Every structure is written in C-alpha cells, then in structure tokens.
PDB file of C-alpha atoms in Angstrom:
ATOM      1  CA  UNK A 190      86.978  75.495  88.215  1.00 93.00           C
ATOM      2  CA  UNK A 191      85.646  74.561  84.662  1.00 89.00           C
ATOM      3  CA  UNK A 192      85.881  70.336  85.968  1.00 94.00           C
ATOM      4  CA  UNK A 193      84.024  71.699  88.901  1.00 96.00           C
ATOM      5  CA  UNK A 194      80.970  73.679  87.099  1.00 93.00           C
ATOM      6  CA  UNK A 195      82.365  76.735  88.957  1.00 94.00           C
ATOM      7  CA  UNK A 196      81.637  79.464  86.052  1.00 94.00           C
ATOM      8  CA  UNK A 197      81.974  82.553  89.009  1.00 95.00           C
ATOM      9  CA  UNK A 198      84.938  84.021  90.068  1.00 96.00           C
ATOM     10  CA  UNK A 199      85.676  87.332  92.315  1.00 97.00           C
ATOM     11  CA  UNK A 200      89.261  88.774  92.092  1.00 98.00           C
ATOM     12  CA  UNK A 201      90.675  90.580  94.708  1.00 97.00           C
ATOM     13  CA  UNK A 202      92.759  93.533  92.870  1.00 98.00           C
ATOM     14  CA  UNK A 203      93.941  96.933  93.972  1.00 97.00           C
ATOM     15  CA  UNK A 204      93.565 100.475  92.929  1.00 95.00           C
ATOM     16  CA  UNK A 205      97.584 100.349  92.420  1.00 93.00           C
ATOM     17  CA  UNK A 206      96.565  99.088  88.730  1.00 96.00           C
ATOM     18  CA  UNK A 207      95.465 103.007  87.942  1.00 94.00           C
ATOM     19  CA  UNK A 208      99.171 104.155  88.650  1.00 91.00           C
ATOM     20  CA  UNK A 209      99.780 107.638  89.759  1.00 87.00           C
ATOM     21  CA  UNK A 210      96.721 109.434  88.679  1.00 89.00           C
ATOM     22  CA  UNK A 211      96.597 112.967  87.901  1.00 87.00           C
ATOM     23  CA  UNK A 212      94.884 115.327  89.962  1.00 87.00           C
ATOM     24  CA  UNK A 213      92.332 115.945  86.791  1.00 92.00           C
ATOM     25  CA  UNK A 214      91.498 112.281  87.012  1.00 93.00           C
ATOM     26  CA  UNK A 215      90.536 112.455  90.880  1.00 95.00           C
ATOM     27  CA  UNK A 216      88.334 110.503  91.949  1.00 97.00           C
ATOM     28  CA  UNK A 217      89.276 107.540  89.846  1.00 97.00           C
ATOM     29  CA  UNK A 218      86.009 105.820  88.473  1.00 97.00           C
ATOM     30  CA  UNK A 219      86.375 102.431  86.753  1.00 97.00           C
ATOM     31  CA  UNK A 220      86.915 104.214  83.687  1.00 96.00           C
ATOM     32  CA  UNK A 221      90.244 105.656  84.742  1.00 96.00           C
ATOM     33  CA  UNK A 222      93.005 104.156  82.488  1.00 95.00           C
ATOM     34  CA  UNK A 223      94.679 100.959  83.879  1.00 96.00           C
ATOM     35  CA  UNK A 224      98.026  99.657  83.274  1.00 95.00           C
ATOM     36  CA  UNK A 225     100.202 102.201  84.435  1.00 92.00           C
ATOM     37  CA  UNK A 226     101.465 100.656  87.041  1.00 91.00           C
ATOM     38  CA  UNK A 227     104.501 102.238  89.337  1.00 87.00           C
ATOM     39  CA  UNK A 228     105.172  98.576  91.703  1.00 87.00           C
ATOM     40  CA  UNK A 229     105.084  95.033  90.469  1.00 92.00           C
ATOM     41  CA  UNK A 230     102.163  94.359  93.346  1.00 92.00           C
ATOM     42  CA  UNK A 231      99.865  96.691  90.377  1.00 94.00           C
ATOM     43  CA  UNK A 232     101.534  94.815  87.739  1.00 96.00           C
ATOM     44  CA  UNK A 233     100.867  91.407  89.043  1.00 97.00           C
ATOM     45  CA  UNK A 234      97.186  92.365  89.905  1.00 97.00           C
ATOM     46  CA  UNK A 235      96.866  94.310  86.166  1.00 97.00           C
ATOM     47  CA  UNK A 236      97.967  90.912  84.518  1.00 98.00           C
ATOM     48  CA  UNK A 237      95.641  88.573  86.438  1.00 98.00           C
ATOM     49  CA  UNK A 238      92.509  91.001  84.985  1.00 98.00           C
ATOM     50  CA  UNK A 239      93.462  90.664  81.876  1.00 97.00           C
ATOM     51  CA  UNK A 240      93.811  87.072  81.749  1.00 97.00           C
ATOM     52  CA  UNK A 241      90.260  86.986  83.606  1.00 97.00           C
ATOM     53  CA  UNK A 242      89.527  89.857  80.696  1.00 96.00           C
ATOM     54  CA  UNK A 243      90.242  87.182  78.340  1.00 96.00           C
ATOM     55  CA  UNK A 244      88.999  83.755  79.357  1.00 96.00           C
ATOM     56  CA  UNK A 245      85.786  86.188  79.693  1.00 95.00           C
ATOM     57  CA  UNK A 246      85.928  86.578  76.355  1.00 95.00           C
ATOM     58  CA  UNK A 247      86.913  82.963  75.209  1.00 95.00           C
ATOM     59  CA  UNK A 248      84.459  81.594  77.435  1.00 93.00           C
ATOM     60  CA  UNK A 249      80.681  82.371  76.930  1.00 89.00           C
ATOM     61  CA  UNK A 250      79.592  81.237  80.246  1.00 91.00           C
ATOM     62  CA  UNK A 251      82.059  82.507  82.581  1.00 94.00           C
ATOM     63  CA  UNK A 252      81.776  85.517  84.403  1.00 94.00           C
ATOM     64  CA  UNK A 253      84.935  87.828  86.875  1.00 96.00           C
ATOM     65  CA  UNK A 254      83.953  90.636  89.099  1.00 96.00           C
ATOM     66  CA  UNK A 255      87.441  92.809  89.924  1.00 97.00           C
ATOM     67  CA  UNK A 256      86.798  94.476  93.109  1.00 98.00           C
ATOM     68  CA  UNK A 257      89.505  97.058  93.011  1.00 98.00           C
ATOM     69  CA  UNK A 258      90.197  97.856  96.822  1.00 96.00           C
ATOM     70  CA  UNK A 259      91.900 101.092  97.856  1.00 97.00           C
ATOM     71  CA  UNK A 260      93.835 100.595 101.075  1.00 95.00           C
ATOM     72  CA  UNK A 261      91.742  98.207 103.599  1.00 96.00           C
ATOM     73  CA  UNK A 262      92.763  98.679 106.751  1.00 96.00           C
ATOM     74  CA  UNK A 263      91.040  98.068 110.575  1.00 96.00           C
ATOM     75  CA  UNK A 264      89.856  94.137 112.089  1.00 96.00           C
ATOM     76  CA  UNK A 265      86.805  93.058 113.171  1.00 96.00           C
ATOM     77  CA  UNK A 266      85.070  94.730 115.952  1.00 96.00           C
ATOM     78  CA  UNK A 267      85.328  91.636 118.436  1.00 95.00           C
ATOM     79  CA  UNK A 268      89.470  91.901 118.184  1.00 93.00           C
ATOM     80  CA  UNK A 269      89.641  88.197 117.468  1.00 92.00           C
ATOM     81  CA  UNK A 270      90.406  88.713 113.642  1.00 93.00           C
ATOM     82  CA  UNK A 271      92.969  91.034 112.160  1.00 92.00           C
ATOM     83  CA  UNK A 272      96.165  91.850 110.175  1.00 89.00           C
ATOM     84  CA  UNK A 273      99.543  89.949 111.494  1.00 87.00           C
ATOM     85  CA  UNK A 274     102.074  90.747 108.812  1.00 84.00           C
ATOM     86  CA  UNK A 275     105.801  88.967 110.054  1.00 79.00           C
ATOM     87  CA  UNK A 276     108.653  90.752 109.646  1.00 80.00           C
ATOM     88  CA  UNK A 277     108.570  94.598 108.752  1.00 84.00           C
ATOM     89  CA  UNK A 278     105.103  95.528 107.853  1.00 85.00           C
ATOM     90  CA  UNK A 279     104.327  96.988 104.310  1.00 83.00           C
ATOM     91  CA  UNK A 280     101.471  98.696 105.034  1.00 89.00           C
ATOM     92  CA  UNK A 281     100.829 101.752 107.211  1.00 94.00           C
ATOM     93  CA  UNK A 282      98.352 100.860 110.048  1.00 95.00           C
ATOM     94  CA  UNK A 283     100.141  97.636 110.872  1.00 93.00           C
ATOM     95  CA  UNK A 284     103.155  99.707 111.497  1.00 94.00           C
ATOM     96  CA  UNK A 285     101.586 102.257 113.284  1.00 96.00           C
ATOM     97  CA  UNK A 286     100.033  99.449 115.626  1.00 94.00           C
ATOM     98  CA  UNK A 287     103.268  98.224 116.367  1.00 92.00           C
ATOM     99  CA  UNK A 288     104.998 101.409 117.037  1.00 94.00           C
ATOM    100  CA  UNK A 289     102.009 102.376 119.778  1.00 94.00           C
ATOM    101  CA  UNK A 290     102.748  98.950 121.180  1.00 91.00           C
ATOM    102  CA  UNK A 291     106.230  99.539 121.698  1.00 91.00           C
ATOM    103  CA  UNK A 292     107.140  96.737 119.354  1.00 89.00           C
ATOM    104  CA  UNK A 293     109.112  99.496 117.374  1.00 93.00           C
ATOM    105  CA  UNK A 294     110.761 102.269 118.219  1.00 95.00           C
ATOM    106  CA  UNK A 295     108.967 105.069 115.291  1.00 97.00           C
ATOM    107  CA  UNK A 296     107.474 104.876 112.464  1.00 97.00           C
ATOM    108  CA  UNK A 297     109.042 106.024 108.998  1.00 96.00           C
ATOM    109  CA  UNK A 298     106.982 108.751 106.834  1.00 97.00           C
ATOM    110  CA  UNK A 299     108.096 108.393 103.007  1.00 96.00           C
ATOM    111  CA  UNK A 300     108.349 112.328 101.997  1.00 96.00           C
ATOM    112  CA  UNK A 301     107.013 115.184 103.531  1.00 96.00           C
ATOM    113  CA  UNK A 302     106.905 117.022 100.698  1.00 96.00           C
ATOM    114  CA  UNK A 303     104.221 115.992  98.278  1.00 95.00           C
ATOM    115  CA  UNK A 304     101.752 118.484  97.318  1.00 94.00           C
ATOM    116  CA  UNK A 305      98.939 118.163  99.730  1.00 96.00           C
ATOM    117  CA  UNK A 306      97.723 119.887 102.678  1.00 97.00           C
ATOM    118  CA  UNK A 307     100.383 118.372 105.335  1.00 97.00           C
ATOM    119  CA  UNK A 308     102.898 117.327 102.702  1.00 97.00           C
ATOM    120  CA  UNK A 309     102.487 113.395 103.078  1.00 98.00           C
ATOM    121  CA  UNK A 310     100.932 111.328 100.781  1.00 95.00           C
ATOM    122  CA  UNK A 311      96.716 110.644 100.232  1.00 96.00           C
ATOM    123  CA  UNK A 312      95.014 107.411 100.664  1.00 96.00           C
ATOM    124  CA  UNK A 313      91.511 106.066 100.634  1.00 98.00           C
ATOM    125  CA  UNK A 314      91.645 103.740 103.602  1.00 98.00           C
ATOM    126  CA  UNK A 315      88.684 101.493 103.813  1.00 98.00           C
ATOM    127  CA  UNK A 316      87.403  99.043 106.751  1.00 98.00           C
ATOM    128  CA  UNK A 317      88.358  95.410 105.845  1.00 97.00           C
ATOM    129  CA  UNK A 318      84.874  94.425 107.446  1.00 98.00           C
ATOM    130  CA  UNK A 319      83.328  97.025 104.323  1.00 98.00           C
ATOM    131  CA  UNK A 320      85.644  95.120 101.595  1.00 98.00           C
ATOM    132  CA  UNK A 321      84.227  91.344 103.393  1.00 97.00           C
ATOM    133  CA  UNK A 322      80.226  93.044 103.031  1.00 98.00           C
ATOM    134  CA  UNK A 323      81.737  94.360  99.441  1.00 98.00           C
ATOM    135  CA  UNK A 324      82.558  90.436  98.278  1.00 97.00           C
ATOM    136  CA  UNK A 325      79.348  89.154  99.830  1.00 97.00           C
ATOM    137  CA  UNK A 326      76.973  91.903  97.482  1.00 96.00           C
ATOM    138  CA  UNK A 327      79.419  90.734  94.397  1.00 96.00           C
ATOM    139  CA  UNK A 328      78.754  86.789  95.307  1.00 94.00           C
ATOM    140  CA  UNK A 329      74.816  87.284  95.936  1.00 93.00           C
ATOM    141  CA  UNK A 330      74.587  89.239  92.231  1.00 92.00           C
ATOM    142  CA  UNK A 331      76.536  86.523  90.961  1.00 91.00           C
ATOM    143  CA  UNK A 332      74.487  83.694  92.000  1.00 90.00           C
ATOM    144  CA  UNK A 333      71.191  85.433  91.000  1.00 88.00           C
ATOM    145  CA  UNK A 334      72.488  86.177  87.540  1.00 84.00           C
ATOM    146  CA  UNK A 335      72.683  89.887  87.669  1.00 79.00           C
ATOM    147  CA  UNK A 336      76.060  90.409  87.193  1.00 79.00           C
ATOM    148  CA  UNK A 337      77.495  88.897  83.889  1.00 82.00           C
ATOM    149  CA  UNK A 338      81.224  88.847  82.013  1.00 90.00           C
ATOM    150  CA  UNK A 339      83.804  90.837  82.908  1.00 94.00           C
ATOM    151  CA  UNK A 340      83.221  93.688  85.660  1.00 95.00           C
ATOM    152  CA  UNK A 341      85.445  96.024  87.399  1.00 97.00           C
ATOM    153  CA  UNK A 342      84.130  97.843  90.816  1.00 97.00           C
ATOM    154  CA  UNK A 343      85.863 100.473  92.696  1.00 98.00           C
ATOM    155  CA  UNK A 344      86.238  99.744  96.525  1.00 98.00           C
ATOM    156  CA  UNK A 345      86.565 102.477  98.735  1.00 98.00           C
ATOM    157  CA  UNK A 346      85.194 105.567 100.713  1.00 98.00           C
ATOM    158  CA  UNK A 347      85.469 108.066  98.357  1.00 97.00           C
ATOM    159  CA  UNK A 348      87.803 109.943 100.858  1.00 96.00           C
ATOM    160  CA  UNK A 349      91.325 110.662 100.977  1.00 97.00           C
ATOM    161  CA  UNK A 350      93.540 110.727 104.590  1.00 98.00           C
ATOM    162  CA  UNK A 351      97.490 112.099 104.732  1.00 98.00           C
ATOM    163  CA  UNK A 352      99.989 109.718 106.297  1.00 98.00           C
ATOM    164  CA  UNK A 353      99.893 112.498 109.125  1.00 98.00           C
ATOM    165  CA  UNK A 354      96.023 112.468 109.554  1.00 98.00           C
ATOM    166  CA  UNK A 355      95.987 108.417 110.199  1.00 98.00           C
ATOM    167  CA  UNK A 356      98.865 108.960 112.889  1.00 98.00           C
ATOM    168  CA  UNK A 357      97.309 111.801 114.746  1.00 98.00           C
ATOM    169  CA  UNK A 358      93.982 109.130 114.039  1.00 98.00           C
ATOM    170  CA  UNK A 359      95.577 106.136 115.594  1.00 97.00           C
ATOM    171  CA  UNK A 360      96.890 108.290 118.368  1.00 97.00           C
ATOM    172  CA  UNK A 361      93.353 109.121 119.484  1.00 97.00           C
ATOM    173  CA  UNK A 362      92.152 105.832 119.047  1.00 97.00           C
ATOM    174  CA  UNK A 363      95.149 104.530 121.294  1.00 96.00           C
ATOM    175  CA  UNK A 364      95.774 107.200 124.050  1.00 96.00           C
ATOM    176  CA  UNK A 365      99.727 106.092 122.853  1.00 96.00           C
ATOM    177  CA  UNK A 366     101.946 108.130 121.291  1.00 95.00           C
ATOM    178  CA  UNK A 367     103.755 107.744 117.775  1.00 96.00           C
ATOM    179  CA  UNK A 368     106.716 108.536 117.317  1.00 97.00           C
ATOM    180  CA  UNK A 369     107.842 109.282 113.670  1.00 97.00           C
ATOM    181  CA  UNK A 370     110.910 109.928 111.740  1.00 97.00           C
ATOM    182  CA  UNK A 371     110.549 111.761 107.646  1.00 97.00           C
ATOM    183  CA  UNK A 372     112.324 109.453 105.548  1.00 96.00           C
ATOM    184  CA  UNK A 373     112.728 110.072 101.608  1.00 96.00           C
ATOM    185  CA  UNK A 374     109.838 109.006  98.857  1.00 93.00           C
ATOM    186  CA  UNK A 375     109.724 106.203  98.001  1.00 88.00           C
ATOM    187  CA  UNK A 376     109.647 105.340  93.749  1.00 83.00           C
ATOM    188  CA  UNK A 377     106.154 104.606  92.689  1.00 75.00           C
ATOM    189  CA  UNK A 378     104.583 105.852  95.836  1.00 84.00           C
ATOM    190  CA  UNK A 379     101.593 108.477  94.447  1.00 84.00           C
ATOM    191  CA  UNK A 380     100.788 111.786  95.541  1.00 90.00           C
ATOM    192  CA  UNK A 381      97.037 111.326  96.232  1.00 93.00           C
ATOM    193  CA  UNK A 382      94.488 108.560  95.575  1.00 93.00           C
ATOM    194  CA  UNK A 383      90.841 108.299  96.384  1.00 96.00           C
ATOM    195  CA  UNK A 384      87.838 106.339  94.619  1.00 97.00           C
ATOM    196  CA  UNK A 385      84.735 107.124  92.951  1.00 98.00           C
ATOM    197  CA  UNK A 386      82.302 103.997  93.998  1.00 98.00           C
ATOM    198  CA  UNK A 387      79.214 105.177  93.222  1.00 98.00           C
ATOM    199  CA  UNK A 388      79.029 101.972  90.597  1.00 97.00           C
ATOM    200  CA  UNK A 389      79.712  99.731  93.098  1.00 97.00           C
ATOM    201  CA  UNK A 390      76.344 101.785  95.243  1.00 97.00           C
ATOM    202  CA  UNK A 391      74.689 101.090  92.080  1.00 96.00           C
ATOM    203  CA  UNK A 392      75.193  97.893  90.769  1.00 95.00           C
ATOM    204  CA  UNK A 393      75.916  95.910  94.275  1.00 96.00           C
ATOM    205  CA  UNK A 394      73.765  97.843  96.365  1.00 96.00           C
ATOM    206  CA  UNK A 395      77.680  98.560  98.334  1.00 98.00           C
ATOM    207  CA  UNK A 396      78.570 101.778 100.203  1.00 97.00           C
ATOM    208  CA  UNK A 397      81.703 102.093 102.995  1.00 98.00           C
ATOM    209  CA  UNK A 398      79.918 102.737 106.274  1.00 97.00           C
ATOM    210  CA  UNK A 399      82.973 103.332 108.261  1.00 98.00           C
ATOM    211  CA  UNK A 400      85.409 106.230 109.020  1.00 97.00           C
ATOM    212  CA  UNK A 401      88.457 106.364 110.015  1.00 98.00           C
ATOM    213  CA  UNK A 402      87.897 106.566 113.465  1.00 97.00           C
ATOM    214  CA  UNK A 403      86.085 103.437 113.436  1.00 98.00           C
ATOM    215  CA  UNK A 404      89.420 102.077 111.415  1.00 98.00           C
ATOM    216  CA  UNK A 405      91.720 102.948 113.961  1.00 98.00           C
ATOM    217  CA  UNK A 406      89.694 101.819 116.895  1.00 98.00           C
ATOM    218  CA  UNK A 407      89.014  98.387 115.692  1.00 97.00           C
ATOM    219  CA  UNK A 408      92.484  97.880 114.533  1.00 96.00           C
ATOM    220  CA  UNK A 409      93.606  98.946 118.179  1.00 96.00           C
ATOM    221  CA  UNK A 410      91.548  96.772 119.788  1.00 96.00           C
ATOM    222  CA  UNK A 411      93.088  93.829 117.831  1.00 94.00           C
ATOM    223  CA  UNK A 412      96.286  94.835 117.880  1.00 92.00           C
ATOM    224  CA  UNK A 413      96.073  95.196 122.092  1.00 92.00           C
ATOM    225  CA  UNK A 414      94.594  92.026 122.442  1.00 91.00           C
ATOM    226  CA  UNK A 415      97.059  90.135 120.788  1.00 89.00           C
ATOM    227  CA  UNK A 416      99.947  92.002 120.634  1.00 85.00           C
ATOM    228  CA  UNK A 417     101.945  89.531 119.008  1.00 83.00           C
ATOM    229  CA  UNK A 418      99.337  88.540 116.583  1.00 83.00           C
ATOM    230  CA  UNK A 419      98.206  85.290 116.174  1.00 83.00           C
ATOM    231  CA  UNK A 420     101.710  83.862 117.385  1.00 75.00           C
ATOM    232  CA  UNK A 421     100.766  83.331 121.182  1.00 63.00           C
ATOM    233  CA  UNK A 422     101.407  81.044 124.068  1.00 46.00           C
ATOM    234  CA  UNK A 423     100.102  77.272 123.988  1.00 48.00           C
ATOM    235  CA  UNK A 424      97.880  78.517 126.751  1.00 52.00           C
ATOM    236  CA  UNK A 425      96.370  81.210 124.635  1.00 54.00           C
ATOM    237  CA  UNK A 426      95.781  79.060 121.561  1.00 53.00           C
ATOM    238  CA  UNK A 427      94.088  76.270 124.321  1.00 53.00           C
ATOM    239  CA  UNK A 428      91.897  79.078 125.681  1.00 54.00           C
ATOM    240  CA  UNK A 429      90.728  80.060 121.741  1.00 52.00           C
ATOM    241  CA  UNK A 430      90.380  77.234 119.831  1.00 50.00           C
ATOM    242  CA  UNK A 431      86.436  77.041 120.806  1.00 46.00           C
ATOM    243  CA  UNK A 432      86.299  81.048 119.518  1.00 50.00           C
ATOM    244  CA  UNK A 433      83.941  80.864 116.955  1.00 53.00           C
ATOM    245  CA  UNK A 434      84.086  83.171 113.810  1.00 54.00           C
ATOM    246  CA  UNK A 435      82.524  86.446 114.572  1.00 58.00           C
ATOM    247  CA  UNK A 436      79.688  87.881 112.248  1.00 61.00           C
ATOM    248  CA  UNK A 437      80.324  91.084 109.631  1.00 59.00           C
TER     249      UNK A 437
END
C-alpha cells in the first residue's frame, strides 16, 4: 500500500473483539472495552486493530476505519449472490438454510439455558447488503477527507434475536420446517449481544434498514436457487457467466 500511495484502509472486524459483555454494558458502543476475547476468530481480528492502531500512530498520513460487524447474515435480493460455506457451516443461517433444504437432517442449538427470554443465546443479525452500503459510506468519507486516523464503528441493528426467534423466522420465510436438536454451550459462546450504532448514523450517515424478515427471505431465495451454492452443473455455470453483478 505505502509503494502504491494507498494511505486508506477499511478493516473488516467483528463485535467478537468486546468478549462476553455484561448485561450493564448492553448495547455495546465503541467505547465498550476490547480485548476480551472468548475465540481466537476475536483474537485474530483484536490483533489486526491494533497493529492498524499502531502504524496509525507511526504513520502521519495513514488513516483505518474498523467496521465492527455484529452477525451479517441474508444475500442479495436478486438470489445470484450469497453465503456458500463447504463443509459444516459455522454460522447459524447457513445451517438453517441447509436444514430447510433437506441437505441436513436438524439443526444443533448450543444451550437452552442461557438467561434470556427463550433460553438460547442473543444476536444482532444484520443484512450483508447493510454491511456492503456500511463500507461504501466509510470509503466515500475517506476519499473526501472526513474521516482521519484510527476509527472504530459499530455495525449492526441495534436489536437482539434468540437462536429460537431466527428458526421460527426462517421457517416463515421458507414455508419448510426445521428440525432442531439442544446440544450443550459451547465455550466462549455469549449470553446476549447487540450494538449501539448511533456513531456510525452520525459520522457515516449509516443506519441498518432491514429486519429480520427481510434477512431470512433473501437468504431463502438464494439458498433455493442454488441449492448447492455456487458448485453447480457445467450447464448452470454456461447459462450464468453473462449474469452481471447486481446493484446494493
């Protein structure tokens, strides 16, 4: 970057650097203490801000924004762009897609007995499509000079949904049923964690526009499309190649 006169950078990291938050510290703002990290994902993201932290510092005319996503989840509208993890997916949607697909049998629910409302554990899910907007209002400040150094925003909806609630969700958006199984915790998992993004409203102009719903229908709609992701026949990948990229 420094060969290249490239002075801007915009770092993808994750709300898993604030740890497992109290309930006092709910919503976390950007001043929540970092660094407590229960998984080596929030380590490895906690690391790479503070080495962007310190060539910051060392470096009068470079400048890092840290969007700090929550849990993006959903595709793009149009179903032609969306999440193909291979093997066992680590996140929850993904795995709930494949379960209403019948590409496994249930899905597993880490602990049933956290304390919230229906026992499972509280996420702020956001649409990937928001996070994409989110990156372009971070790039435009950039480039006109409003945004300087080292900045950290939140990115998220500001609202919390059970394991339970985006299953019963999903189901809805589907019409299929998913099965489930209660499986034991798992270490590091938190009980409940949701974002305050009102500096992100501020500073970027940035606010989540969709809800869960929306989530769970546009991740459908990918997911049924191309039910085995992006691996298809040759015949499929002749009859897309001319697919252009959809708009946000």
């Amino acid at each position: 970057m420094a060969e290249s006169g490239c002075n801007n950078i915009i770092f993808s990291s994750s709300c898993t650097v604030y740890g497992e938050p109290s309930r006092e510290q709910l919503p976390i703002t950007e001043q929540t203490p970092a660094g407590g990290c229960t998984c080596a994902y929030g380590r490895t993201k906690y690391f790479i801000e503070q080495m962007l932290s310190d060539y910051c510092r060392a470096n009068e005319s470079f400048n890092a924004v840290n969007l700090r996503y929550f849990n993006p989840v959903g595709a793009h509208e149009s179903g032609t762009i969306g999440e193909d993890p291979t093997g066992v997916p680590n996140c929850l949607m993904p795995f709930v897609a494949q379960v209403a697909t019948g590409r496994r049998a249930e899905l597993g629910v880490f602990g049933n007995d956290y304390d919230t409302p229906d026992g499972t554990a509280i996420r702020d899910y956001v649409h990937v499509v928001d996070i994409a907007i989110g990156h372009v209002a971070a790039l435009e400040k950039l480039i006109d000079n409003s945004l300087k150094k080292f900045l950290i925003y939140n990115l998220g909806t500001g609202k919390g949904h059970s394991v339970l609630e985006v299953v019963e969700a999903f189901r809805k958006a589907s019409g299929a049923e998913i099965p489930y199984v209660i499986k034991p915790r798992r270490e590091g998992d938190a009980t409940e964690v949701y974002a305050d993004c009102s500096l992100a409203k501020r500073d970027l102009g940035w606010e989540a526009t969709r809800d869960l719903e929306t989530m769970c229908r546009d991740f459908w709609t990918w997911q049924s499309k191309n039910p085995e992701g992006y691996r298809q026949t040759e015949k499929d990948v002749k009859d897309r190649r001319f697919i252009s990229c959809p708009k946000l």
